[in-house]
PDB file of C-alpha atoms in Angstrom:
ATOM      1  CA  UNK C  63     100.808  81.154 107.876  1.00  0.00           C
ATOM      2  CA  UNK C  64     101.151  84.757 109.010  1.00  0.00           C
ATOM      3  CA  UNK C  65     100.246  87.967 107.190  1.00  0.00           C
ATOM      4  CA  UNK C  66     102.143  91.171 107.911  1.00  0.00           C
ATOM      5  CA  UNK C  67     100.740  94.594 107.071  1.00  0.00           C
ATOM      6  CA  UNK C  68     104.017  96.449 106.495  1.00  0.00           C
ATOM      7  CA  UNK C  69     104.080 100.262 106.373  1.00  0.00           C
ATOM      8  CA  UNK C  70     106.529 101.493 103.718  1.00  0.00           C
ATOM      9  CA  UNK C  71     107.276 104.569 101.617  1.00  0.00           C
ATOM     10  CA  UNK C  72     106.705 108.282 102.147  1.00  0.00           C
ATOM     11  CA  UNK C  73     105.036 109.260 105.406  1.00  0.00           C
ATOM     12  CA  UNK C  74     104.683 112.350 107.602  1.00  0.00           C
ATOM     13  CA  UNK C  75     108.281 111.929 108.845  1.00  0.00           C
ATOM     14  CA  UNK C  76     110.126 110.587 105.796  1.00  0.00           C
ATOM     15  CA  UNK C  77     109.319 112.375 102.554  1.00  0.00           C
ATOM     16  CA  UNK C  78     106.497 114.272 104.287  1.00  0.00           C
ATOM     17  CA  UNK C  79     104.066 114.014 101.365  1.00  0.00           C
ATOM     18  CA  UNK C  80     101.668 111.349 100.142  1.00  0.00           C
ATOM     19  CA  UNK C  81     102.667 109.004  97.348  1.00  0.00           C
ATOM     20  CA  UNK C  82     100.588 109.852  94.265  1.00  0.00           C
ATOM     21  CA  UNK C  83      97.634 108.082  92.751  1.00  0.00           C
ATOM     22  CA  UNK C  84      97.981 109.260  89.157  1.00  0.00           C
ATOM     23  CA  UNK C  85      95.002 110.585  87.151  1.00  0.00           C
ATOM     24  CA  UNK C  86      94.721 107.233  85.315  1.00  0.00           C
ATOM     25  CA  UNK C  87      94.541 105.385  88.653  1.00  0.00           C
ATOM     26  CA  UNK C  88      98.089 104.077  88.729  1.00  0.00           C
ATOM     27  CA  UNK C  89      99.842 103.856  92.077  1.00  0.00           C
ATOM     28  CA  UNK C  90     103.317 105.375  92.350  1.00  0.00           C
ATOM     29  CA  UNK C  91     104.763 104.392  95.745  1.00  0.00           C
ATOM     30  CA  UNK C  92     107.670 106.688  96.609  1.00  0.00           C
ATOM     31  CA  UNK C  93     110.545 105.173  98.626  1.00  0.00           C
ATOM     32  CA  UNK C  94     111.758 107.215 101.586  1.00  0.00           C
ATOM     33  CA  UNK C  95     114.726 109.593 101.098  1.00  0.00           C
ATOM     34  CA  UNK C  96     118.008 108.122 102.377  1.00  0.00           C
ATOM     35  CA  UNK C  97     121.304 109.962 102.006  1.00  0.00           C
ATOM     36  CA  UNK C  98     123.309 106.817 102.800  1.00  0.00           C
ATOM     37  CA  UNK C  99     121.918 104.791  99.858  1.00  0.00           C
ATOM     38  CA  UNK C 100     123.061 104.732  96.229  1.00  0.00           C
ATOM     39  CA  UNK C 101     119.842 104.979  94.222  1.00  0.00           C
ATOM     40  CA  UNK C 102     118.041 108.242  93.415  1.00  0.00           C
ATOM     41  CA  UNK C 103     114.647 109.312  92.133  1.00  0.00           C
ATOM     42  CA  UNK C 104     116.148 108.970  88.644  1.00  0.00           C
ATOM     43  CA  UNK C 105     116.113 105.217  89.141  1.00  0.00           C
ATOM     44  CA  UNK C 106     112.354 105.357  89.734  1.00  0.00           C
ATOM     45  CA  UNK C 107     112.006 107.241  86.465  1.00  0.00           C
ATOM     46  CA  UNK C 108     113.504 104.282  84.576  1.00  0.00           C
ATOM     47  CA  UNK C 109     110.646 102.088  85.803  1.00  0.00           C
ATOM     48  CA  UNK C 110     108.035 104.813  85.053  1.00  0.00           C
ATOM     49  CA  UNK C 111     109.227 106.129  81.703  1.00  0.00           C
ATOM     50  CA  UNK C 112     105.830 107.517  80.672  1.00  0.00           C
ATOM     51  CA  UNK C 113     105.390 109.615  83.835  1.00  0.00           C
ATOM     52  CA  UNK C 114     106.617 113.211  84.214  1.00  0.00           C
ATOM     53  CA  UNK C 115     108.676 112.280  87.263  1.00  0.00           C
ATOM     54  CA  UNK C 116     110.731 115.489  87.230  1.00  0.00           C
ATOM     55  CA  UNK C 117     107.693 117.754  87.451  1.00  0.00           C
ATOM     56  CA  UNK C 118     105.753 115.404  89.711  1.00  0.00           C
ATOM     57  CA  UNK C 119     108.431 115.161  92.413  1.00  0.00           C
ATOM     58  CA  UNK C 120     109.276 118.875  92.229  1.00  0.00           C
ATOM     59  CA  UNK C 121     105.697 120.134  92.301  1.00  0.00           C
ATOM     60  CA  UNK C 122     104.287 117.838  94.974  1.00  0.00           C
ATOM     61  CA  UNK C 123     107.212 118.503  97.323  1.00  0.00           C
ATOM     62  CA  UNK C 124     107.264 122.257  96.685  1.00  0.00           C
ATOM     63  CA  UNK C 125     110.788 121.963  95.251  1.00  0.00           C
ATOM     64  CA  UNK C 126     112.138 120.238  98.364  1.00  0.00           C
ATOM     65  CA  UNK C 127     112.821 116.970  96.497  1.00  0.00           C
ATOM     66  CA  UNK C 128     114.283 116.361  93.043  1.00  0.00           C
ATOM     67  CA  UNK C 129     115.477 113.587  90.780  1.00  0.00           C
ATOM     68  CA  UNK C 130     118.837 113.786  92.579  1.00  0.00           C
ATOM     69  CA  UNK C 131     117.271 112.885  95.936  1.00  0.00           C
ATOM     70  CA  UNK C 132     118.710 109.608  97.188  1.00  0.00           C
ATOM     71  CA  UNK C 133     116.141 106.952  98.063  1.00  0.00           C
ATOM     72  CA  UNK C 134     115.858 103.698  99.998  1.00  0.00           C
ATOM     73  CA  UNK C 135     114.310 101.391  97.363  1.00  0.00           C
ATOM     74  CA  UNK C 136     112.925  98.848  99.791  1.00  0.00           C
ATOM     75  CA  UNK C 137     110.840  96.783  99.319  1.00  0.00           C
ATOM     76  CA  UNK C 138     112.427  96.212  95.921  1.00  0.00           C
ATOM     77  CA  UNK C 139     109.394  94.903  94.031  1.00  0.00           C
ATOM     78  CA  UNK C 140     109.419  96.407  90.555  1.00  0.00           C
ATOM     79  CA  UNK C 141     112.967  97.469  89.720  1.00  0.00           C
ATOM     80  CA  UNK C 142     113.455  98.329  86.031  1.00  0.00           C
ATOM     81  CA  UNK C 143     114.589  95.247  84.116  1.00  0.00           C
ATOM     82  CA  UNK C 144     117.841  96.889  82.963  1.00  0.00           C
ATOM     83  CA  UNK C 145     118.741  97.566  86.616  1.00  0.00           C
ATOM     84  CA  UNK C 146     118.391  93.953  87.755  1.00  0.00           C
ATOM     85  CA  UNK C 147     121.374  91.707  88.310  1.00  0.00           C
ATOM     86  CA  UNK C 148     121.018  88.177  86.856  1.00  0.00           C
ATOM     87  CA  UNK C 149     118.814  86.085  89.096  1.00  0.00           C
ATOM     88  CA  UNK C 150     117.115  89.123  90.675  1.00  0.00           C
ATOM     89  CA  UNK C 151     114.053  88.504  92.832  1.00  0.00           C
ATOM     90  CA  UNK C 152     111.875  90.882  94.855  1.00  0.00           C
ATOM     91  CA  UNK C 153     113.171  91.359  98.388  1.00  0.00           C
ATOM     92  CA  UNK C 154     112.707  93.386 101.559  1.00  0.00           C
ATOM     93  CA  UNK C 155     115.419  94.329 104.029  1.00  0.00           C
ATOM     94  CA  UNK C 156     114.589  94.616 107.727  1.00  0.00           C
ATOM     95  CA  UNK C 157     116.761  95.495 110.675  1.00  0.00           C
ATOM     96  CA  UNK C 158     116.519  96.851 114.216  1.00  0.00           C
ATOM     97  CA  UNK C 159     113.147  96.948 115.969  1.00  0.00           C
ATOM     98  CA  UNK C 160     111.199  96.027 112.813  1.00  0.00           C
ATOM     99  CA  UNK C 161     113.086  92.777 112.329  1.00  0.00           C
ATOM    100  CA  UNK C 162     113.035  92.139 116.056  1.00  0.00           C
ATOM    101  CA  UNK C 163     109.243  92.316 116.081  1.00  0.00           C
ATOM    102  CA  UNK C 164     108.978  89.955 113.109  1.00  0.00           C
ATOM    103  CA  UNK C 165     111.353  87.494 114.780  1.00  0.00           C
ATOM    104  CA  UNK C 166     109.289  87.535 117.985  1.00  0.00           C
ATOM    105  CA  UNK C 167     106.191  86.821 115.895  1.00  0.00           C
ATOM    106  CA  UNK C 168     108.077  83.890 114.273  1.00  0.00           C
ATOM    107  CA  UNK C 169     107.471  85.476 110.870  1.00  0.00           C
ATOM    108  CA  UNK C 170     109.503  83.882 108.080  1.00  0.00           C
ATOM    109  CA  UNK C 171     109.443  81.468 105.146  1.00  0.00           C
ATOM    110  CA  UNK C 172     105.890  80.747 104.014  1.00  0.00           C
ATOM    111  CA  UNK C 173     104.512  84.010 105.407  1.00  0.00           C
ATOM    112  CA  UNK C 174     103.287  87.031 103.427  1.00  0.00           C
ATOM    113  CA  UNK C 175     103.922  90.780 103.544  1.00  0.00           C
ATOM    114  CA  UNK C 176     101.204  93.191 102.419  1.00  0.00           C
ATOM    115  CA  UNK C 177     102.837  96.588 101.928  1.00  0.00           C
ATOM    116  CA  UNK C 178     100.817  99.728 102.535  1.00  0.00           C
ATOM    117  CA  UNK C 179     101.527 103.435 102.572  1.00  0.00           C
ATOM    118  CA  UNK C 180     100.104 106.954 102.460  1.00  0.00           C
ATOM    119  CA  UNK C 181      98.544 107.826  99.091  1.00  0.00           C
ATOM    120  CA  UNK C 182      96.481 110.635  97.637  1.00  0.00           C
ATOM    121  CA  UNK C 183      95.112 111.361  94.154  1.00  0.00           C
ATOM    122  CA  UNK C 184      96.933 113.975  92.096  1.00  0.00           C
ATOM    123  CA  UNK C 185      96.017 116.096  89.096  1.00  0.00           C
ATOM    124  CA  UNK C 186      97.807 118.315  86.608  1.00  0.00           C
ATOM    125  CA  UNK C 187      96.505 121.891  86.392  1.00  0.00           C
ATOM    126  CA  UNK C 188      98.127 124.702  84.415  1.00  0.00           C
ATOM    127  CA  UNK C 189     101.149 122.563  83.619  1.00  0.00           C
ATOM    128  CA  UNK C 190     101.845 121.749  87.284  1.00  0.00           C
ATOM    129  CA  UNK C 191     101.084 118.774  89.519  1.00  0.00           C
ATOM    130  CA  UNK C 192      99.079 119.092  92.709  1.00  0.00           C
ATOM    131  CA  UNK C 193      97.048 116.952  95.064  1.00  0.00           C
ATOM    132  CA  UNK C 194      93.404 116.967  94.002  1.00  0.00           C
ATOM    133  CA  UNK C 195      91.590 119.368  96.300  1.00  0.00           C
ATOM    134  CA  UNK C 196      88.815 116.989  97.362  1.00  0.00           C
ATOM    135  CA  UNK C 197      90.973 113.842  97.410  1.00  0.00           C
ATOM    136  CA  UNK C 198      91.258 112.187 100.846  1.00  0.00           C
ATOM    137  CA  UNK C 199      94.482 110.970 102.432  1.00  0.00           C
ATOM    138  CA  UNK C 200      94.430 107.183 102.351  1.00  0.00           C
ATOM    139  CA  UNK C 201      96.305 104.137 103.534  1.00  0.00           C
ATOM    140  CA  UNK C 202      96.499 101.877 100.482  1.00  0.00           C
ATOM    141  CA  UNK C 203      98.142  98.494  99.958  1.00  0.00           C
ATOM    142  CA  UNK C 204     100.568  98.739  97.046  1.00  0.00           C
ATOM    143  CA  UNK C 205     102.263  95.352  96.865  1.00  0.00           C
ATOM    144  CA  UNK C 206     102.971  91.981  98.421  1.00  0.00           C
ATOM    145  CA  UNK C 207     105.818  89.535  99.046  1.00  0.00           C
ATOM    146  CA  UNK C 208     105.566  85.821  99.796  1.00  0.00           C
ATOM    147  CA  UNK C 209     108.655  84.969 101.846  1.00  0.00           C
ATOM    148  CA  UNK C 210     110.651  82.043 100.449  1.00  0.00           C
ATOM    149  CA  UNK C 211     113.819  82.586 102.486  1.00  0.00           C
ATOM    150  CA  UNK C 212     115.198  84.894 105.180  1.00  0.00           C
ATOM    151  CA  UNK C 213     118.885  85.758 104.671  1.00  0.00           C
ATOM    152  CA  UNK C 214     121.042  86.819 107.669  1.00  0.00           C
ATOM    153  CA  UNK C 215     123.110  89.164 105.532  1.00  0.00           C
ATOM    154  CA  UNK C 216     125.409  90.448 108.280  1.00  0.00           C
ATOM    155  CA  UNK C 217     126.164  87.340 110.293  1.00  0.00           C
ATOM    156  CA  UNK C 218     126.432  85.142 107.154  1.00  0.00           C
ATOM    157  CA  UNK C 219     127.262  87.731 104.483  1.00  0.00           C
ATOM    158  CA  UNK C 220     129.728  85.683 102.412  1.00  0.00           C
ATOM    159  CA  UNK C 221     127.476  82.635 102.295  1.00  0.00           C
ATOM    160  CA  UNK C 222     124.409  84.711 101.370  1.00  0.00           C
ATOM    161  CA  UNK C 223     126.274  86.435  98.520  1.00  0.00           C
ATOM    162  CA  UNK C 224     127.714  83.135  97.298  1.00  0.00           C
ATOM    163  CA  UNK C 225     124.248  81.575  97.089  1.00  0.00           C
ATOM    164  CA  UNK C 226     122.457  84.727  95.884  1.00  0.00           C
ATOM    165  CA  UNK C 227     124.952  87.067  94.143  1.00  0.00           C
ATOM    166  CA  UNK C 228     122.083  89.193  92.807  1.00  0.00           C
ATOM    167  CA  UNK C 229     121.421  90.638  96.285  1.00  0.00           C
ATOM    168  CA  UNK C 230     124.668  92.650  96.079  1.00  0.00           C
ATOM    169  CA  UNK C 231     122.914  95.853  95.004  1.00  0.00           C
ATOM    170  CA  UNK C 232     119.985  95.633  97.422  1.00  0.00           C
ATOM    171  CA  UNK C 233     120.224  98.638  99.792  1.00  0.00           C
ATOM    172  CA  UNK C 234     120.558  96.460 102.898  1.00  0.00           C
ATOM    173  CA  UNK C 235     123.502  94.596 101.313  1.00  0.00           C
ATOM    174  CA  UNK C 236     125.233  97.289  99.242  1.00  0.00           C
ATOM    175  CA  UNK C 237     126.105  99.444 102.282  1.00  0.00           C
ATOM    176  CA  UNK C 238     127.568  97.085 104.920  1.00  0.00           C
ATOM    177  CA  UNK C 239     129.121  99.943 106.884  1.00  0.00           C
ATOM    178  CA  UNK C 240     125.667 101.434 107.442  1.00  0.00           C
ATOM    179  CA  UNK C 241     123.555  98.273 107.708  1.00  0.00           C
ATOM    180  CA  UNK C 242     125.853  96.520 110.159  1.00  0.00           C
ATOM    181  CA  UNK C 243     123.455  95.225 112.816  1.00  0.00           C
ATOM    182  CA  UNK C 244     123.217  91.476 113.353  1.00  0.00           C
ATOM    183  CA  UNK C 245     119.448  92.034 113.040  1.00  0.00           C
ATOM    184  CA  UNK C 246     119.876  93.078 109.379  1.00  0.00           C
ATOM    185  CA  UNK C 247     118.056  90.426 107.335  1.00  0.00           C
ATOM    186  CA  UNK C 248     116.727  90.116 103.803  1.00  0.00           C
ATOM    187  CA  UNK C 249     113.292  88.609 103.156  1.00  0.00           C
ATOM    188  CA  UNK C 250     113.382  87.117  99.660  1.00  0.00           C
ATOM    189  CA  UNK C 251     110.438  86.171  97.430  1.00  0.00           C
ATOM    190  CA  UNK C 252     110.182  82.931  95.516  1.00  0.00           C
ATOM    191  CA  UNK C 253     110.225  82.553  91.730  1.00  0.00           C
ATOM    192  CA  UNK C 254     106.478  81.788  91.646  1.00  0.00           C
ATOM    193  CA  UNK C 255     103.405  82.782  93.630  1.00  0.00           C
ATOM    194  CA  UNK C 256     101.366  80.308  95.648  1.00  0.00           C
ATOM    195  CA  UNK C 257      98.290  82.449  95.116  1.00  0.00           C
ATOM    196  CA  UNK C 258      98.410  84.044  91.642  1.00  0.00           C
ATOM    197  CA  UNK C 259      99.466  81.852  88.722  1.00  0.00           C
ATOM    198  CA  UNK C 260     100.043  84.766  86.354  1.00  0.00           C
ATOM    199  CA  UNK C 261     102.508  86.510  88.696  1.00  0.00           C
ATOM    200  CA  UNK C 262     106.166  86.477  87.627  1.00  0.00           C
ATOM    201  CA  UNK C 263     107.390  86.065  91.208  1.00  0.00           C
ATOM    202  CA  UNK C 264     105.946  85.427  94.639  1.00  0.00           C
ATOM    203  CA  UNK C 265     105.768  89.201  94.996  1.00  0.00           C
ATOM    204  CA  UNK C 266     104.893  92.308  93.065  1.00  0.00           C
ATOM    205  CA  UNK C 267     103.428  95.773  92.975  1.00  0.00           C
ATOM    206  CA  UNK C 268      99.733  96.528  92.572  1.00  0.00           C
ATOM    207  CA  UNK C 269      99.404  98.661  89.432  1.00  0.00           C
ATOM    208  CA  UNK C 270      96.045 100.399  89.939  1.00  0.00           C
ATOM    209  CA  UNK C 271      94.070 101.888  92.794  1.00  0.00           C
ATOM    210  CA  UNK C 272      91.039  99.725  93.586  1.00  0.00           C
ATOM    211  CA  UNK C 273      88.658  99.554  96.510  1.00  0.00           C
ATOM    212  CA  UNK C 274      90.022  96.083  97.339  1.00  0.00           C
ATOM    213  CA  UNK C 275      93.422  97.513  98.315  1.00  0.00           C
ATOM    214  CA  UNK C 276      92.118 100.547 100.188  1.00  0.00           C
ATOM    215  CA  UNK C 277      92.493 100.253 103.963  1.00  0.00           C
ATOM    216  CA  UNK C 278      91.153 103.668 105.040  1.00  0.00           C
ATOM    217  CA  UNK C 279      87.444 103.748 105.829  1.00  0.00           C
ATOM    218  CA  UNK C 280      85.218 106.100 103.842  1.00  0.00           C
ATOM    219  CA  UNK C 281      85.068 109.474 105.536  1.00  0.00           C
ATOM    220  CA  UNK C 282      87.761 108.605 108.090  1.00  0.00           C
ATOM    221  CA  UNK C 283      91.300 109.746 108.690  1.00  0.00           C
ATOM    222  CA  UNK C 284      93.850 107.549 106.973  1.00  0.00           C
ATOM    223  CA  UNK C 285      94.571 105.527 110.133  1.00  0.00           C
ATOM    224  CA  UNK C 286      90.921 104.466 110.513  1.00  0.00           C
ATOM    225  CA  UNK C 287      90.753 101.189 108.616  1.00  0.00           C
ATOM    226  CA  UNK C 288      87.784  99.264 107.284  1.00  0.00           C
ATOM    227  CA  UNK C 289      88.387  95.495 107.437  1.00  0.00           C
ATOM    228  CA  UNK C 290      86.247  92.389 106.985  1.00  0.00           C
ATOM    229  CA  UNK C 291      84.377  91.366 110.117  1.00  0.00           C
ATOM    230  CA  UNK C 292      86.447  88.213 110.633  1.00  0.00           C
ATOM    231  CA  UNK C 293      89.492  90.347 111.590  1.00  0.00           C
ATOM    232  CA  UNK C 294      87.832  91.058 114.949  1.00  0.00           C
ATOM    233  CA  UNK C 295      89.880  89.330 117.679  1.00  0.00           C
ATOM    234  CA  UNK C 296      88.339  87.429 120.562  1.00  0.00           C
ATOM    235  CA  UNK C 297      89.431  85.234 123.437  1.00  0.00           C
ATOM    236  CA  UNK C 298      90.461  82.429 121.078  1.00  0.00           C
ATOM    237  CA  UNK C 299      91.937  84.531 118.257  1.00  0.00           C
ATOM    238  CA  UNK C 300      94.960  86.763 118.987  1.00  0.00           C
ATOM    239  CA  UNK C 301      94.693  90.286 117.538  1.00  0.00           C
ATOM    240  CA  UNK C 302      96.785  91.868 114.830  1.00  0.00           C
ATOM    241  CA  UNK C 303     100.042  92.749 116.594  1.00  0.00           C
ATOM    242  CA  UNK C 304     100.194  96.268 118.109  1.00  0.00           C
ATOM    243  CA  UNK C 305      96.362  96.262 118.087  1.00  0.00           C
ATOM    244  CA  UNK C 306      95.122  94.667 121.331  1.00  0.00           C
ATOM    245  CA  UNK C 307      91.463  93.751 121.592  1.00  0.00           C
ATOM    246  CA  UNK C 308      89.420  96.592 122.999  1.00  0.00           C
ATOM    247  CA  UNK C 309      88.153 100.020 122.070  1.00  0.00           C
ATOM    248  CA  UNK C 310      90.254 100.427 118.929  1.00  0.00           C
ATOM    249  CA  UNK C 311      88.124  97.652 117.306  1.00  0.00           C
ATOM    250  CA  UNK C 312      84.467  98.447 116.474  1.00  0.00           C
ATOM    251  CA  UNK C 313      82.188  95.852 114.892  1.00  0.00           C
ATOM    252  CA  UNK C 314      79.283  97.070 112.726  1.00  0.00           C
ATOM    253  CA  UNK C 315      77.029  95.883 109.898  1.00  0.00           C
ATOM    254  CA  UNK C 316      79.804  96.405 107.319  1.00  0.00           C
ATOM    255  CA  UNK C 317      82.640  94.573 109.094  1.00  0.00           C
ATOM    256  CA  UNK C 318      85.033  96.143 111.563  1.00  0.00           C
ATOM    257  CA  UNK C 319      86.608  99.551 111.966  1.00  0.00           C
ATOM    258  CA  UNK C 320      90.135  99.546 113.344  1.00  0.00           C
ATOM    259  CA  UNK C 321      91.946 102.584 114.698  1.00  0.00           C
ATOM    260  CA  UNK C 322      95.348 101.472 113.391  1.00  0.00           C
ATOM    261  CA  UNK C 323      98.497 102.173 115.365  1.00  0.00           C
ATOM    262  CA  UNK C 324     100.120 105.477 114.440  1.00  0.00           C
ATOM    263  CA  UNK C 325     103.566 104.085 115.248  1.00  0.00           C
ATOM    264  CA  UNK C 326     105.077 100.789 114.186  1.00  0.00           C
ATOM    265  CA  UNK C 327     105.944  99.366 110.803  1.00  0.00           C
ATOM    266  CA  UNK C 328     104.951  95.710 110.992  1.00  0.00           C
ATOM    267  CA  UNK C 329     101.501  94.491 112.057  1.00  0.00           C
ATOM    268  CA  UNK C 330     101.331  90.682 112.075  1.00  0.00           C
ATOM    269  CA  UNK C 331      98.219  88.505 111.939  1.00  0.00           C
ATOM    270  CA  UNK C 332      98.559  84.821 112.871  1.00  0.00           C
ATOM    271  CA  UNK C 333      96.353  83.358 110.138  1.00  0.00           C
ATOM    272  CA  UNK C 334      96.441  79.917 111.754  1.00  0.00           C
ATOM    273  CA  UNK C 335      93.754  81.303 114.089  1.00  0.00           C
ATOM    274  CA  UNK C 336      91.781  82.882 111.232  1.00  0.00           C
ATOM    275  CA  UNK C 337      90.650  80.319 108.609  1.00  0.00           C
ATOM    276  CA  UNK C 338      89.142  83.174 106.580  1.00  0.00           C
ATOM    277  CA  UNK C 339      92.553  84.811 106.086  1.00  0.00           C
ATOM    278  CA  UNK C 340      94.034  82.699 103.306  1.00  0.00           C
ATOM    279  CA  UNK C 341      90.960  82.797 101.009  1.00  0.00           C
ATOM    280  CA  UNK C 342      90.775  86.555 101.634  1.00  0.00           C
ATOM    281  CA  UNK C 343      94.442  86.955 100.715  1.00  0.00           C
ATOM    282  CA  UNK C 344      94.056  84.882  97.547  1.00  0.00           C
ATOM    283  CA  UNK C 345      91.042  86.908  96.406  1.00  0.00           C
ATOM    284  CA  UNK C 346      92.797  90.190  97.261  1.00  0.00           C
ATOM    285  CA  UNK C 347      95.842  89.337  95.165  1.00  0.00           C
ATOM    286  CA  UNK C 348      93.777  88.057  92.252  1.00  0.00           C
ATOM    287  CA  UNK C 349      91.805  91.297  92.163  1.00  0.00           C
ATOM    288  CA  UNK C 350      94.729  93.641  92.844  1.00  0.00           C
ATOM    289  CA  UNK C 351      97.086  92.456  90.117  1.00  0.00           C
TER     290      UNK C 351
END
């Protein structure tokens, strides 16, 4: 089994602001803007009906983004129920270098994505939203997906749609003229989780900020991660991909500190070499959801 830490959502290049941690602790991961896709911020509002999305998006972006901004809703983990086609399941589309890296790592059915992004706490002052002055910038895990099937949606489009018609409105399927690479694939979750019995699917979004899903070390920049000590690679255990053994890993009394790669979307750990990984994943998911 392999675990992939997958960077998704707003970042310093796409969106250019942190996704908000709301005052009540809820996580609101914001999908990156994408002019070529069909969905807009309004579609996020349907899944967050009790949040002032209009003011939140306007105020945090300084008016640069609005409810009309088109978005790339991927991973599609928590789409509003009235937006789902019959048979809908959580899914992630990957293409280009990101899919190429996963393929080289032999990542597929039976493996698990842990999605993380840039988050920061927000507050409402004088009728307007802002980032809390003392709140740090953090990398936070916001969801997961247990891969049940990988669909080659360009090279076998008709067969994939025949077997799974509900994928038709996923961004990587709905725009075939844009997502036309043979590397364009859809990673689909199962109808049940191997790790969390109460989960509706083998995937989902973490609702609340908790220390268990925080990657950023206390007092560090968001790319300095605090991980359990067993993550430390050695001569018999290959490192998390894009993170070769060496100076970026520091072992201390509290585990390990990792200077995570600034570039790259998919960081894969071969859990077959780390017997601690699966119990850690199970406990993480139980606590997070």
